[in-house]
Short mmCIF file of C-alpha atoms in Angstrom, two decimals:
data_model
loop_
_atom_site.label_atom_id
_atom_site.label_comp_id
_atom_site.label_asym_id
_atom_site.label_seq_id
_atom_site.Cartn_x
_atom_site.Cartn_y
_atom_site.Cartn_z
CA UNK I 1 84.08 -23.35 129.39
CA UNK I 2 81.77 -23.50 132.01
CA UNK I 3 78.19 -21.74 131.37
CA UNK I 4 77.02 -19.81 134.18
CA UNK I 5 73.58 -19.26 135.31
CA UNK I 6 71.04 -16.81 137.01
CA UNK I 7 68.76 -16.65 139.21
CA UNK I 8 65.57 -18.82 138.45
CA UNK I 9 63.11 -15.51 138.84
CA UNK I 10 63.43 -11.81 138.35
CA UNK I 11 63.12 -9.36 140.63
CA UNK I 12 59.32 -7.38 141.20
CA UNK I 13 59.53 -5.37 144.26
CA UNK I 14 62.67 -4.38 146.62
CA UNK I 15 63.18 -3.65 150.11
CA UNK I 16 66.38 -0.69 150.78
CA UNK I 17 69.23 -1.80 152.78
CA UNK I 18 70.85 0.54 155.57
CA UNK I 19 74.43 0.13 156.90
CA UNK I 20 75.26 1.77 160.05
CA UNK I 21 79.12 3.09 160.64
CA UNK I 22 81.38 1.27 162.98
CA UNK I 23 80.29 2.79 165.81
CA UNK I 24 76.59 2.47 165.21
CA UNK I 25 77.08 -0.82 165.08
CA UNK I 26 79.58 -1.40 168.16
CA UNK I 27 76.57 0.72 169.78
CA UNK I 28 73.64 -1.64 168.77
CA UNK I 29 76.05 -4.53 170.01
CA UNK I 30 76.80 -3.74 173.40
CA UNK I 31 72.39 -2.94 173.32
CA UNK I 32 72.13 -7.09 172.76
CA UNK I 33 74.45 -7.58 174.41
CA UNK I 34 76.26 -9.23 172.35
CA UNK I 35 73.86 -11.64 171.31
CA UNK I 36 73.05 -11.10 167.64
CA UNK I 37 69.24 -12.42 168.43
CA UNK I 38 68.64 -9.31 170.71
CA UNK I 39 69.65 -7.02 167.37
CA UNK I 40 66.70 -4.97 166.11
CA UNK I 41 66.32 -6.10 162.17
CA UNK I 42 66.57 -2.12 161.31
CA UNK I 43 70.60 -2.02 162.44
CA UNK I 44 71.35 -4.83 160.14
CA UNK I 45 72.87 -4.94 156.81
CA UNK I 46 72.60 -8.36 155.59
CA UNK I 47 70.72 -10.70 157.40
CA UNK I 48 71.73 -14.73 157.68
CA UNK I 49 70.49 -15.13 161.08
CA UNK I 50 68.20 -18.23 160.02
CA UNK I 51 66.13 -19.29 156.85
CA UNK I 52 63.18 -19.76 159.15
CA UNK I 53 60.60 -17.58 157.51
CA UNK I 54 62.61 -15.34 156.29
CA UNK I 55 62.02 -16.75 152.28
CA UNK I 56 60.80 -14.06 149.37
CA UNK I 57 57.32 -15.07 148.67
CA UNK I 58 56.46 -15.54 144.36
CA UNK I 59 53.90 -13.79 142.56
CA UNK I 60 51.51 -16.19 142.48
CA UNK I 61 51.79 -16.69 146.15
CA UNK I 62 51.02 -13.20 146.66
CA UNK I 63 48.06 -13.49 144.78
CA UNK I 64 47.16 -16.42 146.19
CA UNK I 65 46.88 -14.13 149.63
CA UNK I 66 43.97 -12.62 148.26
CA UNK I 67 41.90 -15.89 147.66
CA UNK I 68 42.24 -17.16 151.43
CA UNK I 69 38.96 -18.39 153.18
CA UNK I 70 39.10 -17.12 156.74
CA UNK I 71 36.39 -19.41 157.97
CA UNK I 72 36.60 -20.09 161.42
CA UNK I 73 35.36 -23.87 160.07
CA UNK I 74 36.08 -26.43 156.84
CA UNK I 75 38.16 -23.08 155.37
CA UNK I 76 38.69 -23.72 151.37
CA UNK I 77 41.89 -22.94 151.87
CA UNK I 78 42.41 -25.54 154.63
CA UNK I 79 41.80 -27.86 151.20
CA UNK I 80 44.21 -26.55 149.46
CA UNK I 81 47.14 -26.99 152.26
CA UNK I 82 45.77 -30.57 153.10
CA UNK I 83 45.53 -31.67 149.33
CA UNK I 84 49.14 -30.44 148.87
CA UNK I 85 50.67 -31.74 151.68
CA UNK I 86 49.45 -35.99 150.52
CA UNK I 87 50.10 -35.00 146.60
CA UNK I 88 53.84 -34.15 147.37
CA UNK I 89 54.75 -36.03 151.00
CA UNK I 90 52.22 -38.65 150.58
CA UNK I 91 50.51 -39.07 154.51
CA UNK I 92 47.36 -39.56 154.94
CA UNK I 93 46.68 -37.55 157.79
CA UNK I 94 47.55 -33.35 158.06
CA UNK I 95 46.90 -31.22 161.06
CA UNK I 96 48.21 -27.40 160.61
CA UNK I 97 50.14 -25.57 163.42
CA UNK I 98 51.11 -21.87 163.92
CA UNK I 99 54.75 -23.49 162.56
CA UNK I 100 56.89 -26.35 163.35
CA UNK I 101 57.43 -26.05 167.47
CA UNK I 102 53.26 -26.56 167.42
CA UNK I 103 53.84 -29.71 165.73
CA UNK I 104 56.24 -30.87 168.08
CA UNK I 105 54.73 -29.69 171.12
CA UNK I 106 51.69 -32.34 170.21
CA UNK I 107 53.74 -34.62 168.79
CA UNK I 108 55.73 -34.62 172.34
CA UNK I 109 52.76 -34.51 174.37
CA UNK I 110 50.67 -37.40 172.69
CA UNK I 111 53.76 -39.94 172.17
CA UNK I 112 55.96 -39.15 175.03
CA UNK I 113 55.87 -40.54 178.62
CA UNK I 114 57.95 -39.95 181.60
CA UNK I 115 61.23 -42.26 181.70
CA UNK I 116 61.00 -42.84 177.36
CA UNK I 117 64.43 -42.20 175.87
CA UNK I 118 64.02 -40.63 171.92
CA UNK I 119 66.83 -41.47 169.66
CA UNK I 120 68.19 -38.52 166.70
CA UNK I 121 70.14 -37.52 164.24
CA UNK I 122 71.86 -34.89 166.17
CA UNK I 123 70.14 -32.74 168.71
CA UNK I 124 68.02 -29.81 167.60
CA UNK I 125 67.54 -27.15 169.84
CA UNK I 126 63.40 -26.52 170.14
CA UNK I 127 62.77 -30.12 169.12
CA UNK I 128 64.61 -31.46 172.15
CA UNK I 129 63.02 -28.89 174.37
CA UNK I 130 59.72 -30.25 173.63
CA UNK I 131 60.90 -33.89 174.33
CA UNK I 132 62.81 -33.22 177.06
CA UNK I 133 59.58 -31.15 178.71
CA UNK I 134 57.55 -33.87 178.57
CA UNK I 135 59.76 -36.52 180.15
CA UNK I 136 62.04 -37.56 177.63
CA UNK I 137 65.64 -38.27 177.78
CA UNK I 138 67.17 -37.62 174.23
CA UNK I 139 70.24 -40.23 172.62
CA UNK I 140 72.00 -38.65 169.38
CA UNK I 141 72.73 -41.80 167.23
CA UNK I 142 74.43 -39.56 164.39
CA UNK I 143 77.28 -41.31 162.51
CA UNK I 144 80.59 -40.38 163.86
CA UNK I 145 81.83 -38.13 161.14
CA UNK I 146 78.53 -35.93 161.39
CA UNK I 147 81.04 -34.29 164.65
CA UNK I 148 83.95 -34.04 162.24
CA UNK I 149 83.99 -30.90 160.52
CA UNK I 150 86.57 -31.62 158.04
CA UNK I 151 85.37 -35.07 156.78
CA UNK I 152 83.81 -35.35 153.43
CA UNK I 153 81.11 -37.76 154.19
CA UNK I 154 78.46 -37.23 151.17
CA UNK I 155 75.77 -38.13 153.75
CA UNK I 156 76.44 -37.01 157.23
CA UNK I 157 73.15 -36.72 158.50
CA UNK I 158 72.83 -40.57 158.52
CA UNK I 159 71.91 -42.74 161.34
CA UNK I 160 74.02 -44.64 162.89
CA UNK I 161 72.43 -48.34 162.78
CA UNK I 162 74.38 -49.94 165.33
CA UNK I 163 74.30 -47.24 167.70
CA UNK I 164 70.41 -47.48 167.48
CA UNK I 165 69.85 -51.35 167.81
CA UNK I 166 72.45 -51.29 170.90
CA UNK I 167 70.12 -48.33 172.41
CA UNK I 168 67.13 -50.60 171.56
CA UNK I 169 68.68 -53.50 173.12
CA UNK I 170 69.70 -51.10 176.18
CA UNK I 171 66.59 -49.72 176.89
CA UNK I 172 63.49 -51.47 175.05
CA UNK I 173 61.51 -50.74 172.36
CA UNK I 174 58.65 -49.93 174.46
CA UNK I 175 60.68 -47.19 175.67
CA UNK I 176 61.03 -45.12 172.85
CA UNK I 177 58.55 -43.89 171.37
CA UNK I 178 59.47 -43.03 168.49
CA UNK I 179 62.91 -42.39 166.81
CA UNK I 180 63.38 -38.86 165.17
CA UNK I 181 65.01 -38.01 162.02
CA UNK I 182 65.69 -34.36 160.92
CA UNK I 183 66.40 -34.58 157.11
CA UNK I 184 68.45 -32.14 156.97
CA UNK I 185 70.33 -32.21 159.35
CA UNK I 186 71.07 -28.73 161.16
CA UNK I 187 72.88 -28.55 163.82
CA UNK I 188 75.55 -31.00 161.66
CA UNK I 189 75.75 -27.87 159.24
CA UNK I 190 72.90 -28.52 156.91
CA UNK I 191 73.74 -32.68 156.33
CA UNK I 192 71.43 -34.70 154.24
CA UNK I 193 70.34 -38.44 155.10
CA UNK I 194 70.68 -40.59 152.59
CA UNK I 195 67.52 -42.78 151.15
CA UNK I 196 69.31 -45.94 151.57
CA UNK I 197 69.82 -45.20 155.23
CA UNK I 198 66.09 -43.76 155.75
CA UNK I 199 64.96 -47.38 154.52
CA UNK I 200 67.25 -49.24 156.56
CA UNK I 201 66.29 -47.16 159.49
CA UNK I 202 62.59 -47.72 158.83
CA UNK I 203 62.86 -51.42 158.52
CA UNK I 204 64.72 -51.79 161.68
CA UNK I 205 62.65 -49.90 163.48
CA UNK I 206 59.59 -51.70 161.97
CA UNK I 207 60.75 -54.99 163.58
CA UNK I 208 60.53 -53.66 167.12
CA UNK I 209 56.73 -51.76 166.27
CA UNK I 210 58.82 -48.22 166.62
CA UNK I 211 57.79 -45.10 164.82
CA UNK I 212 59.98 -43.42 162.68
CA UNK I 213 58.72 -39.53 162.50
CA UNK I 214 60.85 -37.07 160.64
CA UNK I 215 61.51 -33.57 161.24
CA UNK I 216 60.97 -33.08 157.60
CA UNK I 217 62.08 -28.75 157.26
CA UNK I 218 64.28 -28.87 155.12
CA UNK I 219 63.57 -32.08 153.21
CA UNK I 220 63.70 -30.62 149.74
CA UNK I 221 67.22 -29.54 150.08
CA UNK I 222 67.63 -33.05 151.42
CA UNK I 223 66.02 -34.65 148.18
CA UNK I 224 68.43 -32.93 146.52
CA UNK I 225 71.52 -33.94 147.93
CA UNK I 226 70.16 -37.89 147.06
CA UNK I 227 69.54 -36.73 143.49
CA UNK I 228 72.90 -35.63 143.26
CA UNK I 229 75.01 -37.79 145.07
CA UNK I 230 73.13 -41.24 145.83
CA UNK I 231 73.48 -44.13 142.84
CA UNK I 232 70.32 -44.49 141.06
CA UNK I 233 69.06 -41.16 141.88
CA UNK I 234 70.51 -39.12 138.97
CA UNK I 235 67.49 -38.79 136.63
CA UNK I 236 64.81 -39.03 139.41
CA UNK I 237 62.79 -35.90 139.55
CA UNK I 238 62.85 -33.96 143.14
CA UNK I 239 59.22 -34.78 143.95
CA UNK I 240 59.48 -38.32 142.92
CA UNK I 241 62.62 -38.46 145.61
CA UNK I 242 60.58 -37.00 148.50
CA UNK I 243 57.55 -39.03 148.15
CA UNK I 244 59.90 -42.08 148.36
CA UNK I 245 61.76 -40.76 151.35
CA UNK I 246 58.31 -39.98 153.24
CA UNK I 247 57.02 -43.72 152.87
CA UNK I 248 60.01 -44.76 154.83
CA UNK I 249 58.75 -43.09 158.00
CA UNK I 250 55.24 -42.82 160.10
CA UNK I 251 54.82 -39.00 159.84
CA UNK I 252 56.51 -35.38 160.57
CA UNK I 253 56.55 -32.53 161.91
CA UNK I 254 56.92 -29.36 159.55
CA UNK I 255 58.16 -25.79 159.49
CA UNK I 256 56.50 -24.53 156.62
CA UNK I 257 58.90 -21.14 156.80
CA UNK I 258 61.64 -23.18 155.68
CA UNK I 259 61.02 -25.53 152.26
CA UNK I 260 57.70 -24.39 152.38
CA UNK I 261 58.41 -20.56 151.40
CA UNK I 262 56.73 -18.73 153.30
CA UNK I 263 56.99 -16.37 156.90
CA UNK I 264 54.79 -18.83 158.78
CA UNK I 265 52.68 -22.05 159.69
CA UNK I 266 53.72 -25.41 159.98
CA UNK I 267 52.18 -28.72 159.83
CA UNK I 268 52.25 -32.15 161.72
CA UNK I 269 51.14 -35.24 159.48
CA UNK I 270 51.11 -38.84 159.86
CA UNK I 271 49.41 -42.02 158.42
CA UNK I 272 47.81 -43.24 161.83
CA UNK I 273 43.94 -42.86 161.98
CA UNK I 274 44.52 -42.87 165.99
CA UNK I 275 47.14 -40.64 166.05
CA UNK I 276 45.17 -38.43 164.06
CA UNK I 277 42.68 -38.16 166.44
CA UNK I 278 44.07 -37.57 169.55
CA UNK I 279 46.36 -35.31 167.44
CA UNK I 280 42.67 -33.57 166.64
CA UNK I 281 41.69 -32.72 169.75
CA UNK I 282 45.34 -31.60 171.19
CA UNK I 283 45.39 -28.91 167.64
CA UNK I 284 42.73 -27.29 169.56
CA UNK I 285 43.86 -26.47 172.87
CA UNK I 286 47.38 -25.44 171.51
CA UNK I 287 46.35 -24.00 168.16
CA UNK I 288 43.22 -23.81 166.68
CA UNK I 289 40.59 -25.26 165.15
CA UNK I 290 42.07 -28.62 163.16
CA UNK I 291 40.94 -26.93 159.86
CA UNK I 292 43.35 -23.85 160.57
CA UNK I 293 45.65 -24.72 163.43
CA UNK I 294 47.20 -21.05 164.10
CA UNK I 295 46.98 -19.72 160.88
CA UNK I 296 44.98 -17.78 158.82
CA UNK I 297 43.41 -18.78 155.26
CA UNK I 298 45.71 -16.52 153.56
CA UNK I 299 48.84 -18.13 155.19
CA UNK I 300 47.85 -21.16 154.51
CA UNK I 301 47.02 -20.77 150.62
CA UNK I 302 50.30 -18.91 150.25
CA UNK I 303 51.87 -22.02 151.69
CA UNK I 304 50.30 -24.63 149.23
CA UNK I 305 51.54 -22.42 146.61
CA UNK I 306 55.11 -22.67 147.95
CA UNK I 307 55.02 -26.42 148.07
CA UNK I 308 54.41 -26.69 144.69
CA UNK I 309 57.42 -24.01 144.24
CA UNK I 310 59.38 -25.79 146.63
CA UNK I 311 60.00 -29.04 144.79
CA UNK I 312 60.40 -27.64 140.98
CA UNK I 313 64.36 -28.72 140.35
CA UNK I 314 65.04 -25.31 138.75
CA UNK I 315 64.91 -23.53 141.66
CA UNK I 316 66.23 -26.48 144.29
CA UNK I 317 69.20 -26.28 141.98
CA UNK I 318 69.89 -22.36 142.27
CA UNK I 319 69.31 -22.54 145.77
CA UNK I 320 72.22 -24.96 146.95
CA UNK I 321 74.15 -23.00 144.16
CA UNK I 322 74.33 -19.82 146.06
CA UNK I 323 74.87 -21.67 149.46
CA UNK I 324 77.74 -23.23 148.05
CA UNK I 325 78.93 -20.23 145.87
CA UNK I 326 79.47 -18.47 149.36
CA UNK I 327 81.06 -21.60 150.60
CA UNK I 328 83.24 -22.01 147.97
CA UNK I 329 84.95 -18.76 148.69
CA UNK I 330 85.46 -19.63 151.92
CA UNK I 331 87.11 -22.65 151.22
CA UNK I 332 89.09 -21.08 148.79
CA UNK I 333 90.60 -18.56 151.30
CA UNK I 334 91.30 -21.44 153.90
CA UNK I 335 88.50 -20.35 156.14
CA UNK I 336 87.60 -23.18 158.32
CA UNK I 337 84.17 -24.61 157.62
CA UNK I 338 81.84 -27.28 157.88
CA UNK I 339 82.42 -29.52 154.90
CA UNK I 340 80.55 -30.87 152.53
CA UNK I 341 78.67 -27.26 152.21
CA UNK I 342 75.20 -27.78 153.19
CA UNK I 343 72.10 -26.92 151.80
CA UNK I 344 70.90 -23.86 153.44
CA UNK I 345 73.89 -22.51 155.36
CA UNK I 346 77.75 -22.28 155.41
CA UNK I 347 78.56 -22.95 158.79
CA UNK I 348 82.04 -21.56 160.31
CA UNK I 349 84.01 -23.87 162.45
CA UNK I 350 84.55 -21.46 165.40
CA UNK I 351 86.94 -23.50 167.16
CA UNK I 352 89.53 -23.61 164.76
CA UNK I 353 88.68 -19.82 163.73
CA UNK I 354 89.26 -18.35 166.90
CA UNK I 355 91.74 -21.25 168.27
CA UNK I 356 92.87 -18.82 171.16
CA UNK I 357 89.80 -19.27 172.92
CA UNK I 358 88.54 -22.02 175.35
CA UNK I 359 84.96 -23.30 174.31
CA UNK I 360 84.00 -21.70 178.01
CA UNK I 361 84.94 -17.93 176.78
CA UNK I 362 81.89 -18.76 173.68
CA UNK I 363 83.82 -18.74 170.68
CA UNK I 364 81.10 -19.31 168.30
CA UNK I 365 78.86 -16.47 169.90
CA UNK I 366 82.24 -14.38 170.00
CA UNK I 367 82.49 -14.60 166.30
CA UNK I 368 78.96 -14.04 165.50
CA UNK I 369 78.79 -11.03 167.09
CA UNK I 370 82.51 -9.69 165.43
CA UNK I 371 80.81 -10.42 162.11
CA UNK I 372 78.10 -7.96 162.74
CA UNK I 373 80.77 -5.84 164.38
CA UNK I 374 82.36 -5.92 161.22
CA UNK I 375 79.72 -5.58 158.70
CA UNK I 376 76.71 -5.29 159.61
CA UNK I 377 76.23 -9.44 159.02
CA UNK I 378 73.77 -11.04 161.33
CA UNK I 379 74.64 -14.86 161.54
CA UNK I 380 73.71 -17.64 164.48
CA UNK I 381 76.01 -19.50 167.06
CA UNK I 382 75.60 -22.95 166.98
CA UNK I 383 77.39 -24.56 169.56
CA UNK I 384 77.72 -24.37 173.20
CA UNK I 385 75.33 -21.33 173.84
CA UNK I 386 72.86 -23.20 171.72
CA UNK I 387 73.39 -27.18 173.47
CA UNK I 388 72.08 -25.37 176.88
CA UNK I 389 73.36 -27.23 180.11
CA UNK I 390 72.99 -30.88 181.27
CA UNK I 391 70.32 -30.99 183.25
CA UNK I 392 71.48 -33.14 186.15
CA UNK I 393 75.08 -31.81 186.62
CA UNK I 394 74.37 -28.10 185.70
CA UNK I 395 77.83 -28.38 183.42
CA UNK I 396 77.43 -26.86 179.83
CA UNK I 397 76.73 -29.72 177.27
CA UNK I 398 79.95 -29.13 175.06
CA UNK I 399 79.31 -30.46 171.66
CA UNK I 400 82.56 -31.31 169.30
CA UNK I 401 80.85 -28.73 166.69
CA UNK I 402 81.52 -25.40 168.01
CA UNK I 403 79.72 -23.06 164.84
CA UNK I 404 78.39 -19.90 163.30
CA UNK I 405 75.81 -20.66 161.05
CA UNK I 406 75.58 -18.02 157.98
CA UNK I 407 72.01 -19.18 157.00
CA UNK I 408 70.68 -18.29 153.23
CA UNK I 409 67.10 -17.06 153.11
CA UNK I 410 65.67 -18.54 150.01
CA UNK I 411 65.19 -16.19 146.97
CA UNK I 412 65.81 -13.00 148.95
CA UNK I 413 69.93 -11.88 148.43
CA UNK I 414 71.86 -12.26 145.41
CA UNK I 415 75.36 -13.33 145.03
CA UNK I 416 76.72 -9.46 145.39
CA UNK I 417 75.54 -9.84 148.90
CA UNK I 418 77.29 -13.45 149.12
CA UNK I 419 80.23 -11.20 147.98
CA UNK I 420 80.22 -9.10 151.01
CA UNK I 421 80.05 -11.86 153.42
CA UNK I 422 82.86 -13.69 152.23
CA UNK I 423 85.01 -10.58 152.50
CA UNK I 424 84.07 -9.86 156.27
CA UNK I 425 84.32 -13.65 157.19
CA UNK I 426 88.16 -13.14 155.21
CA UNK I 427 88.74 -10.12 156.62
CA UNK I 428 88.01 -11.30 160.35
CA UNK I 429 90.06 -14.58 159.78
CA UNK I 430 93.42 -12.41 159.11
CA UNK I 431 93.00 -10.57 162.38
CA UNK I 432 91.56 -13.44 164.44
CA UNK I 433 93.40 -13.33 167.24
CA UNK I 434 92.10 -10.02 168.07
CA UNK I 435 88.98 -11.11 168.76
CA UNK I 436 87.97 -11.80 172.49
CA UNK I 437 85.77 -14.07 174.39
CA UNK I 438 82.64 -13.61 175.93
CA UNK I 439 81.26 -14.33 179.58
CA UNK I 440 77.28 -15.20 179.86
CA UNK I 441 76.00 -12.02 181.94
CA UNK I 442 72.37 -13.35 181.76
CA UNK I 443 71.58 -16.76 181.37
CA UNK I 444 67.67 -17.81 180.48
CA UNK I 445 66.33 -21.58 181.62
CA UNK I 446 65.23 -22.31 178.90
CA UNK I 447 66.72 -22.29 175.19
CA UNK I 448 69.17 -19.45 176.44
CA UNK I 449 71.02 -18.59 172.78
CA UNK I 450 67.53 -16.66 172.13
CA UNK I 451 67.80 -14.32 174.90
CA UNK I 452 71.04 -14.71 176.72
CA UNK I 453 73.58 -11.75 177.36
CA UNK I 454 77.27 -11.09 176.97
CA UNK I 455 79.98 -9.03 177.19
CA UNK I 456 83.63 -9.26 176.08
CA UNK I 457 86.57 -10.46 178.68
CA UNK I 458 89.18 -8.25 177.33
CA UNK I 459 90.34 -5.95 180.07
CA UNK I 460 88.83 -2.76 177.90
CA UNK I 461 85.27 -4.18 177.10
CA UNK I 462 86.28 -3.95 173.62
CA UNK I 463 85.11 -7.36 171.30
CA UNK I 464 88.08 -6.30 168.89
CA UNK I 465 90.30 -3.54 167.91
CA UNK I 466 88.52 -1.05 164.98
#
């Protein structure tokens, strides 16, 4: 028989939960309009909106609050966060942010000109903001089945080598500036990168003097996809596996509210001395002094602490176990979703969900917003809303992946609460075709899915029947 496990901590101090009735709920809706980012935090149940700084801070981090050095100058705490940062990624070279759009605002600004062309794995949505804003022209180079939904690819997040030396061919080296590589990979439903791949795409790009910079957020979770799946990797300890997938790039940029465990900062780091120092004197215009860089002493000891957390295989472990215990359930009840599970979310393939609906009527924001409807859930769309609008044409980018991302925060909901989800996700799958479309009432420049507005197309305004 199979032994079953707990959580890797127990529980010190909790925060009460509120659900509102139906009509509460329809109410706070229609106020967002029907955009689950424009919900005010006190009208939801169960929030899986996004990870992003969202993470139950330890004890120890706590404590470590009350030890931060809030010089203006050479903070002691400042130490601390460096010191971490090259014991367990290995750079040289650490400039903190406010949190990870800081870093790749610089990071944009300092290795971007107008006309360069930036290669990914997959699109994200701020990161190609940035690079787009400064001149850029972004090329996803993605394997194939990282669009499929349905394949069982251990590593989808994995560049596509041939698609990258034709683009190098196309365009020149000295066009791109660098080539980006998100380990995890997000928007392909939380898809790791394999190390093999990392080092192939680091040696390629080495022959043609490219930089390879990762988006490195969730690079823990990706550690431990390698430990479990790639050959070779099966005894290896987590921290071991990251410090071998950092030397096979030229730097990152880092959201410390993700892998980092805690509600804010971020970090850009890198192993060029020049680099650093243009990166030096950018950190201060956009953030702050280069020994704090947005945030305070206190932030940043808490998030030295949660490095160390981050990277003990205990608690890696538990953490994909409860993505994939909510996963599993889905599967299980023939939900469509993206598979392999991912490491920090179980994303919903809104296209085959709600089938009825054209990817113009929004499925994936349609479904969101039933969930909460529903529930009381908050999840994220992830798929048309979210891929904004070409900028030349004025068409809607339509990406194959059309999803609702149900996004874990680490160490904060137990499985009960996993429980609930998959019964409203189950629950909303047997009266699917119910559920109507959307039309974009309000419709931002700029990374609209954060404050875009919608209402339903059915004849009676209503999203679905009670």
């Amino acid at each position: 028989m199979k032994r079953r496990t707990a959580e890797p901590y127990k529980i010190k101090a909790v925060e009460p939960l509120a659900m509102l009735t139906y009509a509460e709920r329809k109410e706070a809706l229609k106020r967002a309009g029907y955009n689950t980012f424009l919900i005010d935090s006190q009208d939801v149940y169960i929030d899986l909106l996004t990870d992003s700084g969202t993470s139950a801070m330890s004890d120890r981090q706590w404590g470590a609050l009350m030890v931060g050095d809030e010089a203006y100058a050479g903070s002691k705490s400042w130490k601390k966060l460096e010191q971490a940062v090259r014991e367990i990624y290995g750079y040289k070279y650490v400039l903190p942010t406010h949190q990870g759009r800081g870093a790749e605002n610089i990071l944009s600004q300092l290795k971007i000109k107008q006309g360069d062309v930036v290669p990914g794995n997959m699109y994200f949505t701020t990161t190609r903001a940035h690079q787009e804003l400064n001149g850029a022209r972004f090329v996803d180079i993605i394997i194939d089945e990282a669009h499929d939904s349905t394949t069982e690819h251990p590593f989808k997040g994995n560049v596509d080598l041939s698609k990258l030396n034709s683009l190098i061919q196309e365009v020149g080296a000295e066009r791109i500036p660098y080539v980006c590589v998100a380990v995890t990979v997000n928007m392909a439903g939380g898809q790791p990168v394999s190390m093999e791949n990392m080092r192939e795409v680091y040696n390629l790009c080495k022959g043609y003097g490219i930089d390879v910079m990762f988006d490195a957020t969730r690079c823990v979770e990706n550690a431990y996809f390698i430990k479990e799946r790639e050959a070779g990797y099966e005894s290896h300890r987590i921290k071991d596996i990251l410090k071998e997938m950092f030397s096979y790039s030229d730097g990152c940029t880092m959201s410390g509210k993700k892998d980092c465990l805690v509600n804010i900062g971020g970090f850009l780091a890198m192993n060029d001395e020049e680099l650093y120092a243009r990166s030096r004197e950018l950190v201060v215009v956009y953030e702050g002094m280069p020994s704090y860089g947005g945030m305070a002493g206190r932030d940043m000891e808490a998030m030295a602490q949660g490095i160390y957390e981050s990277v003990d295989d205990h608690y890696i472990h538990h953490r994909i176990g409860q993505v994939r215990y909510l996963g599993q359930q889905l599967i299980e009840a023939g939900i469509p979703v993206v598979q392999p599970i991912g490491g920090h979310a179980v994303y919903l393939d809104a296209r085959k969900f709600l089938s009825h609906l054209y990817q113009e009527e929004f499925p994936a924001q349609a479904l969101a917003a039933a969930l909460y409807l529903d529930s009381g859930v908050r999840a994220m769309e992830r798929g048309i809303v979210s891929a904004g609008r070409n900028k030349e044409t004025g068409e809607h980018n339509k990406p194959k992946l059309e999803l609702v991302r149900l996004t874990i925060p680490r160490r904060v909901y137990t499985n009960n609460h996993m429980d609930v989800v998959a019964d409203s996700v189950i629950a909303l799958f047997e009266k699917r075709h119910q559920i109507s479309g959307l039309r974009m009432d309000y419709e931002p420049p700029t990374l609209r899915f954060f404050n875009a507005r919608f209402s339903p197309l059915s004849k009676d305004l209503e999203l679905m029947p009670e």
